[in-house]
Short mmCIF file of C-alpha atoms in Angstrom, two decimals:
data_model
loop_
_atom_site.label_atom_id
_atom_site.label_comp_id
_atom_site.label_asym_id
_atom_site.label_seq_id
_atom_site.Cartn_x
_atom_site.Cartn_y
_atom_site.Cartn_z
CA MET A 98 -40.18 0.92 33.09
CA TYR A 99 -42.17 -2.07 34.24
CA GLU A 100 -44.42 -1.74 31.14
CA PHE A 101 -41.31 -1.98 28.92
CA LEU A 102 -40.41 -5.31 30.40
CA LYS A 103 -43.69 -6.64 28.91
CA TYR A 104 -42.82 -5.62 25.39
CA GLU A 105 -41.66 -8.09 22.83
CA VAL A 106 -39.64 -7.48 19.69
CA ARG A 107 -42.80 -7.77 17.47
CA ASP A 108 -44.36 -4.89 19.43
CA ALA A 109 -41.70 -2.49 18.25
CA MET A 110 -40.30 -3.86 15.00
CA THR A 111 -40.92 -2.67 11.50
CA ALA A 112 -42.92 -5.53 10.01
CA ASP A 113 -42.41 -6.73 6.39
CA PRO A 114 -39.43 -4.50 5.87
CA ILE A 115 -37.85 -3.63 2.48
CA ALA A 116 -35.41 -6.33 1.64
CA ILE A 117 -33.15 -6.95 -1.31
CA GLY A 118 -32.06 -10.03 -3.33
CA PRO A 119 -28.49 -11.25 -3.40
CA ASP A 120 -28.01 -9.96 -6.94
CA THR A 121 -28.90 -6.42 -6.21
CA ARG A 122 -26.06 -4.12 -7.32
CA LEU A 123 -24.37 -1.96 -4.64
CA ARG A 124 -25.27 1.11 -6.69
CA GLU A 125 -28.98 0.34 -6.09
CA VAL A 126 -28.31 -0.41 -2.44
CA GLU A 127 -26.74 2.98 -2.07
CA GLU A 128 -29.77 4.66 -3.73
CA LEU A 129 -31.93 2.78 -1.18
CA PHE A 130 -29.82 4.21 1.62
CA GLU A 131 -30.10 7.67 0.04
CA SER A 132 -33.82 7.60 -0.28
CA HIS A 133 -34.62 5.91 3.03
CA ASP A 134 -33.13 6.38 6.46
CA PHE A 135 -31.82 2.88 6.58
CA ASN A 136 -28.59 1.92 8.09
CA GLY A 137 -28.77 -1.56 6.67
CA VAL A 138 -31.04 -3.69 4.62
CA PRO A 139 -31.73 -7.45 4.93
CA VAL A 140 -30.80 -9.71 1.99
CA VAL A 141 -33.29 -12.49 1.25
CA ASP A 142 -33.99 -15.15 -1.41
CA ASP A 143 -37.28 -15.57 -3.33
CA ARG A 144 -38.93 -17.18 -0.26
CA ARG A 145 -37.75 -14.40 2.08
CA HIS A 146 -35.22 -16.68 3.72
CA LEU A 147 -32.60 -14.44 5.31
CA LEU A 148 -29.24 -14.68 3.59
CA GLY A 149 -27.46 -11.81 5.00
CA ILE A 150 -27.61 -8.13 5.94
CA LEU A 151 -26.00 -5.27 4.09
CA THR A 152 -25.24 -2.15 6.07
CA LYS A 153 -23.58 1.11 5.28
CA PHE A 154 -20.54 -0.29 7.18
CA ASP A 155 -20.33 -3.19 4.62
CA LEU A 156 -20.58 -0.65 1.79
CA LEU A 157 -17.70 1.38 3.39
CA LYS A 158 -15.74 -1.82 3.87
CA ALA A 159 -16.07 -2.59 0.16
CA PHE A 160 -13.85 0.51 -0.44
CA SER A 161 -11.21 -0.29 2.15
CA LEU A 162 -7.67 -1.16 0.89
CA ASP A 163 -7.15 -4.83 0.07
CA ALA A 164 -5.04 -7.07 -2.10
CA HIS A 165 -7.19 -6.73 -5.20
CA ALA A 166 -6.34 -3.20 -6.38
CA LEU A 167 -3.86 -0.51 -5.56
CA VAL A 168 -6.66 1.98 -5.74
CA PRO A 169 -10.24 0.98 -5.08
CA HIS A 170 -12.36 1.88 -8.14
CA TYR A 171 -15.82 3.41 -7.46
CA ASP A 172 -17.60 2.08 -10.55
CA THR A 173 -16.22 -1.47 -10.34
CA ILE A 174 -17.07 -1.78 -6.69
CA MET A 175 -20.60 -0.32 -7.11
CA GLU A 176 -21.40 -2.88 -9.82
CA GLN A 177 -20.81 -5.75 -7.36
CA PRO A 178 -23.82 -7.71 -6.12
CA ALA A 179 -25.02 -7.48 -2.65
CA ALA A 180 -23.90 -11.07 -1.89
CA ALA A 181 -20.26 -10.02 -2.47
CA VAL A 182 -20.08 -7.63 0.51
CA MET A 183 -23.12 -8.49 2.80
CA THR A 184 -22.56 -9.95 6.18
CA ARG A 185 -23.58 -13.61 5.87
CA ASP A 186 -25.41 -15.61 8.64
CA PRO A 187 -26.19 -12.44 10.49
CA VAL A 188 -27.43 -12.51 14.13
CA SER A 189 -31.21 -12.48 14.07
CA VAL A 190 -33.83 -12.34 16.70
CA GLU A 191 -37.29 -13.93 17.10
CA PRO A 192 -40.40 -11.74 17.29
CA ARG A 193 -41.24 -13.10 20.77
CA LEU A 194 -37.96 -12.08 22.25
CA PRO A 195 -38.47 -9.60 25.14
CA LEU A 196 -37.58 -6.14 24.05
CA SER A 197 -35.36 -5.70 27.06
CA ARG A 198 -33.29 -8.66 25.88
CA LEU A 199 -33.11 -7.14 22.41
CA LEU A 200 -31.85 -3.79 23.87
CA GLN A 201 -29.12 -5.72 25.67
CA LYS A 202 -28.12 -7.42 22.44
CA LEU A 203 -27.91 -4.11 20.56
CA VAL A 204 -25.74 -2.64 23.31
CA GLU A 205 -23.44 -5.67 23.44
CA MET A 206 -23.05 -5.93 19.69
CA ARG A 207 -22.87 -2.14 19.20
CA THR A 208 -25.08 -2.83 16.19
CA LYS A 209 -27.83 -0.51 14.94
CA SER A 210 -30.48 -2.90 13.92
CA LEU A 211 -31.23 -6.64 13.75
CA PRO A 212 -33.39 -8.66 11.47
CA VAL A 213 -36.31 -10.49 12.98
CA VAL A 214 -36.89 -13.95 11.70
CA GLU A 215 -39.70 -16.44 12.31
CA ASN A 216 -39.92 -19.98 10.84
CA ASP A 217 -36.81 -19.16 8.90
CA ARG A 218 -38.40 -16.22 7.17
CA LEU A 219 -37.71 -12.50 7.51
CA VAL A 220 -40.68 -10.88 9.29
CA GLY A 221 -39.26 -7.66 10.48
CA ILE A 222 -36.33 -5.45 11.33
CA ILE A 223 -35.73 -3.76 14.74
CA ALA A 224 -33.50 -0.73 15.13
CA ARG A 225 -32.19 1.47 17.96
CA GLU A 226 -34.82 4.08 17.16
CA ASP A 227 -37.63 1.47 17.56
CA VAL A 228 -36.38 0.55 20.98
CA LEU A 229 -36.04 4.16 22.01
CA LYS A 230 -39.58 4.85 20.80
CA ALA A 231 -40.84 1.80 22.75
CA LEU A 232 -39.06 3.07 25.92
CA ARG A 233 -40.73 6.47 25.58
CA ARG A 234 -44.09 4.91 24.93
CA ALA A 235 -43.85 2.37 27.85
CA THR A 236 -43.01 5.05 30.33
CA ILE A 237 -44.88 8.14 29.24
CA GLN A 238 -48.11 7.47 31.17
CA HIS A 239 -47.23 4.73 33.49
CA GLU A 240 -44.08 5.82 35.25
CA ILE A 241 -44.75 6.91 38.83
CA PRO A 242 -42.63 9.86 39.75
CA ILE A 243 -40.33 9.20 42.74
CA HIS A 244 -39.95 12.09 45.11
CA GLU A 245 -36.95 11.90 47.34
CA ASP A 246 -38.42 14.52 49.68
CA SER A 247 -41.89 13.10 49.73
CA PRO A 248 -43.73 13.90 52.95
CA SER A 249 -43.77 11.13 55.53
CA MET B 544 32.32 12.89 -3.14
CA THR B 545 28.69 13.55 -3.19
CA THR B 546 25.37 11.93 -4.00
CA LEU B 547 24.35 11.58 -7.60
CA LEU B 548 20.87 12.44 -8.67
CA TYR B 549 19.55 10.73 -11.75
CA THR B 550 16.40 12.03 -13.39
CA HIS B 551 15.09 12.79 -16.78
CA PRO B 552 12.41 15.13 -18.25
CA ALA B 553 10.81 12.14 -19.96
CA CYS B 554 9.72 10.82 -16.57
CA LEU B 555 7.49 13.88 -16.23
CA GLU B 556 5.84 13.06 -19.62
CA HIS B 557 4.54 9.56 -18.52
CA ASP B 558 0.81 10.68 -18.30
CA THR B 559 -1.39 8.41 -16.29
CA GLY B 560 -4.58 10.31 -16.84
CA PHE B 561 -6.68 12.77 -14.82
CA GLY B 562 -6.49 12.32 -11.09
CA HIS B 563 -4.29 9.30 -11.11
CA PRO B 564 -2.24 9.13 -7.84
CA GLU B 565 1.03 8.11 -9.66
CA CYS B 566 1.21 11.50 -11.42
CA PRO B 567 3.93 13.69 -12.81
CA ALA B 568 3.34 16.16 -9.84
CA ARG B 569 5.00 13.60 -7.66
CA LEU B 570 8.32 13.97 -9.46
CA THR B 571 7.86 17.82 -9.78
CA ALA B 572 7.36 18.00 -6.01
CA ILE B 573 10.53 15.92 -5.38
CA LEU B 574 12.65 17.86 -7.91
CA ASN B 575 11.54 21.23 -6.59
CA THR B 576 12.65 20.25 -3.10
CA LEU B 577 15.95 18.86 -4.45
CA ARG B 578 16.63 22.13 -6.15
CA THR B 579 16.69 24.05 -2.88
CA ALA B 580 19.86 25.15 -1.18
CA PRO B 581 20.34 22.24 1.33
CA PHE B 582 20.70 19.94 -1.76
CA ALA B 583 23.13 22.17 -3.72
CA ALA B 584 25.83 19.55 -3.39
CA LEU B 585 23.81 16.97 -5.35
CA GLU B 586 25.25 16.14 -8.70
CA TRP B 587 22.43 16.02 -11.24
CA ARG B 588 22.90 13.61 -14.10
CA ASP B 589 20.99 13.02 -17.17
CA VAL B 590 20.23 9.42 -17.98
CA PRO B 591 20.49 7.28 -21.01
CA GLN B 592 17.66 4.95 -22.21
CA ALA B 593 17.94 1.40 -20.95
CA THR B 594 19.16 -0.97 -23.64
CA VAL B 595 17.29 -4.01 -24.77
CA GLU B 596 20.13 -6.02 -23.21
CA GLN B 597 19.60 -4.42 -19.84
CA LEU B 598 15.77 -4.95 -19.95
CA THR B 599 15.96 -8.59 -21.12
CA ARG B 600 18.11 -9.58 -18.24
CA ILE B 601 14.73 -9.52 -16.37
CA HIS B 602 11.99 -9.33 -18.91
CA PRO B 603 11.62 -11.71 -21.95
CA GLN B 604 12.05 -9.69 -25.21
CA GLY B 605 8.45 -10.58 -26.15
CA TYR B 606 7.12 -8.83 -23.09
CA VAL B 607 9.12 -5.71 -23.84
CA GLU B 608 7.77 -5.69 -27.37
CA ARG B 609 4.25 -6.27 -26.09
CA ILE B 610 4.50 -3.21 -23.83
CA PHE B 611 5.84 -0.96 -26.65
CA ALA B 612 3.11 -2.31 -28.98
CA ARG B 613 0.42 -1.12 -26.58
CA ILE B 614 1.76 2.49 -26.25
CA PRO B 615 -0.90 4.81 -27.81
CA ARG B 616 -0.20 7.66 -30.26
CA ARG B 617 -2.43 9.85 -28.15
CA GLY B 618 -4.52 9.58 -25.15
CA ASN B 619 -4.27 6.81 -22.63
CA VAL B 620 -4.38 2.97 -22.72
CA ALA B 621 -5.07 0.98 -19.60
CA LEU B 622 -3.03 -2.24 -19.17
CA ASP B 623 -5.16 -2.92 -16.10
CA GLY B 624 -7.42 -0.70 -13.93
CA ASP B 625 -4.44 1.27 -12.61
CA THR B 626 -1.54 0.69 -14.92
CA ILE B 627 -1.84 3.30 -17.68
CA LEU B 628 0.21 4.12 -20.76
CA SER B 629 0.50 7.44 -22.65
CA PRO B 630 2.49 8.26 -25.76
CA GLN B 631 5.62 9.22 -23.73
CA SER B 632 5.37 6.23 -21.34
CA GLY B 633 7.83 4.14 -23.38
CA GLU B 634 10.64 6.68 -23.20
CA ALA B 635 9.86 7.36 -19.45
CA ALA B 636 10.06 3.67 -18.70
CA LEU B 637 13.37 3.28 -20.59
CA ARG B 638 14.82 6.35 -18.82
CA ALA B 639 13.73 4.93 -15.42
CA ALA B 640 15.38 1.58 -15.96
CA GLY B 641 18.35 3.28 -17.68
CA ALA B 642 18.79 5.61 -14.69
CA VAL B 643 19.17 2.70 -12.30
CA CYS B 644 21.76 1.05 -14.60
CA ALA B 645 23.68 4.26 -15.07
CA ALA B 646 23.64 4.83 -11.31
CA VAL B 647 24.97 1.40 -10.72
CA ASP B 648 27.76 1.94 -13.21
CA ALA B 649 28.73 5.22 -11.49
CA ILE B 650 28.65 3.92 -7.99
CA VAL B 651 30.59 0.69 -8.76
CA GLN B 652 33.23 2.75 -10.54
CA ARG B 653 33.29 5.02 -7.49
CA GLU B 654 32.27 8.22 -9.13
CA ALA B 655 30.31 8.99 -5.92
CA SER B 656 29.39 7.23 -2.78
CA ASN B 657 25.71 6.82 -3.59
CA ALA B 658 22.91 7.76 -5.86
CA PHE B 659 19.22 8.57 -5.98
CA CYS B 660 17.11 7.89 -9.04
CA ALA B 661 14.12 10.28 -9.12
CA ILE B 662 12.19 8.35 -11.78
CA ARG B 663 8.66 7.17 -12.81
CA PRO B 664 7.00 4.91 -13.70
CA PRO B 665 7.99 3.03 -10.64
CA GLY B 666 9.06 -0.69 -11.02
CA HIS B 667 8.75 -3.04 -8.12
CA HIS B 668 5.27 -4.50 -9.05
CA ALA B 669 6.32 -5.26 -12.62
CA GLU B 670 6.89 -9.06 -12.88
CA PRO B 671 9.09 -10.48 -15.68
CA THR B 672 5.97 -10.96 -17.87
CA GLN B 673 3.25 -8.82 -16.22
CA ALA B 674 2.95 -5.08 -15.91
CA MET B 675 0.86 -4.11 -12.91
CA GLY B 676 0.40 -1.65 -10.04
CA PHE B 677 1.54 1.40 -11.99
CA CYS B 678 4.80 -0.51 -13.00
CA LEU B 679 6.07 -1.43 -16.45
CA PHE B 680 9.69 -2.55 -15.97
CA ALA B 681 11.33 -3.80 -12.81
CA ASN B 682 13.77 -1.00 -12.43
CA ALA B 683 15.46 -2.07 -9.28
CA ALA B 684 15.80 -5.74 -10.42
CA ILE B 685 17.08 -4.46 -13.77
CA GLY B 686 19.78 -2.46 -11.92
CA ALA B 687 20.64 -5.46 -9.72
CA ALA B 688 21.04 -7.76 -12.70
CA HIS B 689 23.17 -5.05 -14.42
CA ALA B 690 25.51 -4.85 -11.46
CA ARG B 691 25.98 -8.64 -11.49
CA ALA B 692 26.26 -9.07 -15.34
CA VAL B 693 28.40 -6.11 -16.13
CA HIS B 694 30.43 -5.45 -12.98
CA GLY B 695 30.57 -9.06 -11.81
CA LEU B 696 29.33 -8.29 -8.27
CA GLU B 697 28.72 -11.58 -6.68
CA ARG B 698 26.01 -10.48 -4.21
CA VAL B 699 23.51 -7.65 -4.65
CA ALA B 700 20.86 -6.81 -2.05
CA VAL B 701 17.60 -5.02 -2.74
CA ILE B 702 15.84 -3.42 0.26
CA ASP B 703 12.26 -2.45 -0.51
CA PHE B 704 10.52 -0.17 2.07
CA ASP B 705 7.55 0.80 -0.18
CA VAL B 706 4.35 0.12 1.73
CA HIS B 707 3.34 -2.43 -0.96
CA HIS B 708 5.14 -5.67 -1.45
CA GLY B 709 7.50 -5.69 -4.47
CA ASN B 710 6.06 -8.82 -6.10
CA GLY B 711 7.88 -7.96 -9.34
CA THR B 712 11.35 -7.60 -7.85
CA GLN B 713 10.86 -10.76 -5.81
CA ALA B 714 9.69 -12.76 -8.83
CA ALA B 715 12.72 -11.51 -10.79
CA LEU B 716 15.32 -12.23 -8.24
CA GLU B 717 14.09 -15.11 -5.99
CA HIS B 718 15.64 -18.02 -7.88
CA ASP B 719 19.33 -16.65 -7.93
CA PRO B 720 21.37 -16.92 -4.78
CA GLY B 721 23.43 -13.84 -5.92
CA TYR B 722 20.48 -11.66 -4.81
CA LEU B 723 18.93 -10.92 -1.51
CA TYR B 724 15.47 -9.25 -1.55
CA ILE B 725 14.15 -7.76 1.74
CA SER B 726 10.73 -6.10 1.82
CA THR B 727 8.76 -4.32 4.56
CA HIS B 728 5.15 -3.73 3.58
CA GLN B 729 1.69 -3.53 4.95
CA ALA B 730 0.05 -6.87 5.27
CA TYR B 731 -3.16 -7.71 3.45
CA ILE B 732 -3.16 -4.83 1.05
CA TYR B 733 -2.17 -4.75 -2.62
CA PRO B 734 -0.69 -6.94 -4.27
CA GLY B 735 -1.49 -9.59 -1.66
CA THR B 736 1.93 -11.23 -1.86
CA GLY B 737 4.86 -10.93 0.46
CA ARG B 738 3.94 -13.33 3.23
CA ARG B 739 6.58 -14.44 5.63
CA ASP B 740 6.67 -17.89 4.14
CA GLU B 741 7.66 -16.63 0.74
CA ARG B 742 11.31 -17.08 1.11
CA GLY B 743 12.63 -17.72 -2.36
CA ILE B 744 15.56 -20.11 -2.16
CA GLY B 745 16.29 -18.62 1.25
CA ASN B 746 17.20 -15.25 -0.34
CA VAL B 747 13.88 -13.45 0.25
CA VAL B 748 13.01 -11.81 3.59
CA ASN B 749 9.37 -10.63 3.66
CA ILE B 750 8.40 -8.61 6.71
CA PRO B 751 4.62 -7.79 6.57
CA LEU B 752 3.61 -5.11 9.07
CA LEU B 753 0.09 -4.74 10.38
CA ALA B 754 -1.93 -1.52 9.67
CA GLY B 755 -0.99 1.08 12.19
CA SER B 756 2.65 0.01 12.53
CA GLY B 757 5.19 2.92 12.87
CA SER B 758 8.59 3.96 14.07
CA THR B 759 8.90 1.45 16.88
CA ASP B 760 7.99 -1.46 14.62
CA LEU B 761 10.38 -0.35 11.99
CA ARG B 762 13.22 -0.17 14.48
CA HIS B 763 12.31 -3.54 15.85
CA VAL B 764 12.27 -5.23 12.42
CA TRP B 765 15.48 -3.51 11.46
CA ARG B 766 17.42 -4.78 14.46
CA HIS B 767 15.96 -8.35 14.51
CA GLU B 768 15.46 -9.12 10.88
CA ILE B 769 16.76 -6.67 8.25
CA GLU B 770 20.15 -5.88 9.56
CA PRO B 771 21.06 -9.46 10.53
CA ALA B 772 19.95 -10.66 7.11
CA LEU B 773 21.96 -8.00 5.33
CA ARG B 774 25.10 -8.73 7.30
CA ASP B 775 24.81 -12.45 6.75
CA PHE B 776 24.53 -11.85 3.01
CA GLN B 777 27.45 -9.36 2.85
CA PRO B 778 26.26 -7.60 -0.24
CA ARG B 779 28.70 -5.98 -2.71
CA LEU B 780 26.08 -3.39 -3.55
CA ILE B 781 22.78 -2.32 -1.96
CA LEU B 782 19.83 -1.15 -4.01
CA ILE B 783 16.91 0.57 -2.24
CA SER B 784 13.34 0.39 -3.70
CA ALA B 785 12.50 3.67 -1.96
CA GLY B 786 8.67 4.07 -1.83
CA PHE B 787 7.46 6.61 0.61
CA ASP B 788 3.83 5.48 0.91
CA ALA B 789 4.36 4.02 4.40
CA HIS B 790 4.30 7.67 5.57
CA HIS B 791 1.47 8.47 8.03
CA MET B 792 -0.14 10.93 5.65
CA ASP B 793 -0.22 8.62 2.58
CA PRO B 794 -3.75 8.02 1.22
CA LEU B 795 -3.15 4.48 -0.14
CA ALA B 796 -2.07 2.69 3.02
CA GLU B 797 -2.16 2.68 6.81
CA LEU B 798 1.42 2.51 8.11
CA ASN B 799 2.73 5.39 10.09
CA PHE B 800 6.29 6.12 9.20
CA SER B 801 7.65 9.69 9.43
CA GLU B 802 10.36 11.62 7.57
CA ASP B 803 12.54 11.01 10.52
CA ASP B 804 12.05 7.27 10.19
CA TYR B 805 13.11 7.47 6.52
CA ALA B 806 16.20 9.37 7.55
CA TRP B 807 17.01 6.83 10.29
CA LEU B 808 16.47 3.89 8.12
CA THR B 809 18.59 5.33 5.35
CA GLN B 810 21.36 5.82 7.90
CA GLN B 811 21.19 2.27 9.06
CA ILE B 812 21.39 0.95 5.56
CA LEU B 813 24.39 3.19 4.79
CA ALA B 814 26.13 2.07 7.94
CA VAL B 815 25.83 -1.54 6.84
CA ALA B 816 26.89 -0.56 3.30
CA ALA B 817 29.94 1.12 4.60
CA GLU B 818 31.04 -2.11 6.33
CA CYS B 819 30.00 -4.49 3.59
CA CYS B 820 30.50 -2.68 0.29
CA GLU B 821 32.38 0.62 0.62
CA GLY B 822 29.12 2.38 1.08
CA ARG B 823 27.80 1.53 -2.38
CA VAL B 824 24.05 2.37 -2.30
CA VAL B 825 21.73 3.11 -5.23
CA SER B 826 18.27 4.22 -4.26
CA VAL B 827 15.37 4.10 -6.65
CA LEU B 828 12.09 5.87 -6.30
CA GLU B 829 8.95 3.66 -6.11
CA GLY B 830 5.62 4.93 -4.52
CA GLY B 831 4.49 7.71 -2.32
CA TYR B 832 1.23 9.52 -3.03
CA SER B 833 0.84 12.40 -0.66
CA LEU B 834 2.81 15.08 -2.41
CA PRO B 835 3.93 17.02 0.73
CA ALA B 836 4.71 13.77 2.58
CA LEU B 837 6.67 12.44 -0.44
CA ALA B 838 8.64 15.59 -0.93
CA ALA B 839 9.53 15.75 2.73
CA SER B 840 10.38 12.06 2.95
CA VAL B 841 12.55 12.11 -0.16
CA ALA B 842 14.32 15.23 1.28
CA ALA B 843 15.12 13.23 4.52
CA HIS B 844 16.23 10.23 2.59
CA VAL B 845 18.51 12.09 0.22
CA LYS B 846 19.85 14.31 2.95
CA ALA B 847 20.85 11.03 4.79
CA LEU B 848 22.49 9.77 1.55
CA MET B 849 24.40 12.94 1.22
CA GLU B 850 25.70 12.62 4.75
CA ALA B 851 26.79 9.07 4.22
CA PRO B 852 28.84 7.76 7.11
CA ARG B 853 32.53 8.70 7.36
CA ALA B 854 33.51 5.02 7.07
CA ALA B 855 32.14 5.05 3.47
CA GLN B 856 33.94 8.28 2.71
CA ARG B 857 37.19 6.90 3.99
CA SER B 858 36.97 3.79 1.94
CA LEU B 859 36.07 5.88 -1.09
CA ILE B 860 39.22 8.04 -0.61
CA LYS B 861 41.21 4.89 -0.29
CA GLY B 862 39.75 3.59 -3.62
CA ILE B 863 40.52 6.84 -5.37
CA LEU B 864 44.12 6.76 -4.08
CA GLU B 865 44.48 3.24 -5.26
CA ARG B 866 43.04 4.06 -8.72
CA GLN B 867 45.47 7.08 -8.99
CA LYS B 868 48.36 4.86 -7.94
CA THR B 869 47.31 2.30 -10.59
CA ARG B 870 47.04 5.02 -13.16
CA ARG B 871 50.49 6.50 -12.19
CA ASN B 872 52.01 3.04 -12.41
CA ALA B 873 50.48 2.45 -15.73
CA ALA B 874 51.71 5.90 -16.97
CA GLY B 875 55.07 5.24 -15.58
CA SER B 876 55.59 1.81 -17.12
#
């Protein structure tokens, strides 16, 4: 585990991740979720400034009951732009953040992934799977087995 | 003395299109249940069409004409995403509003203790000049206005326990101190109105309930808000906007009422009615979109209506004896 403590977010994140613009229709976002194993996708402007994040949860939330319609209508909702349902000002992390800190954040927030931002621009995304993989990688060779009944 | 059941075949012909939750099968499920042995004492009555006079007490004539102008010769026409017209919708809507007026007539004239109108389209979202939320004409408000205009009742209360706020009924009645409108509904869902601070001229009591609210919350708001408001008002007639979509199995909301809760609430309303207005209650179907839950809830509601408190029965008998006496005196003179 000591090796893991040396890792930073940038060592485990997916760099230059797929991102969408604020005008992307929810229908296209859903197709993206279908074809990739994403749980969420960052929303950026032309200069890759992070505007928000749109997750499967946000998509579900778009269909929850509200004051606008007695019955939520699939086609109407799927024609909405990402900007209408994304989570704005999302929590993001810096690439230099220790991965152990990032792990702590994911646990506390119960979130599945976080965008990685450097100089105001989206540079990566880091998900639960990435951290699990890093844990495995960090410990596979270097962990020293502890034997309770080791000979004295 | 029994409970009157008002319904009409035209209400089954209002076709909202494939898969629509406000479907004819709702009424079929209700009527099939009410045809079973425990409801044999119900007196089924056919209903007349509402007259223009009855409708225009709430809706401007131009609105009524606009609705009828939109009715298609075949197929469906959408007034909004969810409010759909079919060729038979006009007659169904007239029978629905007509049923409430006929029921009011019968109950005020003491032909029975109370009545249930098994009708569709529902009415409580229809504002004086705006059809919406499956509703074309404000059936309950039309009945309330009818009771005041034709029978001279000074105070008419409408209790609306549909899971959605009855924005139409409220809009129709909130400016007249002769009406009291009380609504329990789920907060933050359609149509977005019904906040506590919407109080009309002091004659509107809105009780929004948070998602997940159930039996305990219902009993709490009855004791602390609904019953005191009703007793203060001393209605001469109580109309119920009886939607059953606050049931825990309903797909369009997240309240957790049960059949027993509907029976209990009906009994409470009847007990107040027995004290204030000789038990006069006219109940009008609104929403409810799980067919089994709807049928079971209506059954519980109507059973409670049929077992109206003895107090109401006693005052009815008194009324009948008085009428007979008057008739005898008239015949003798």
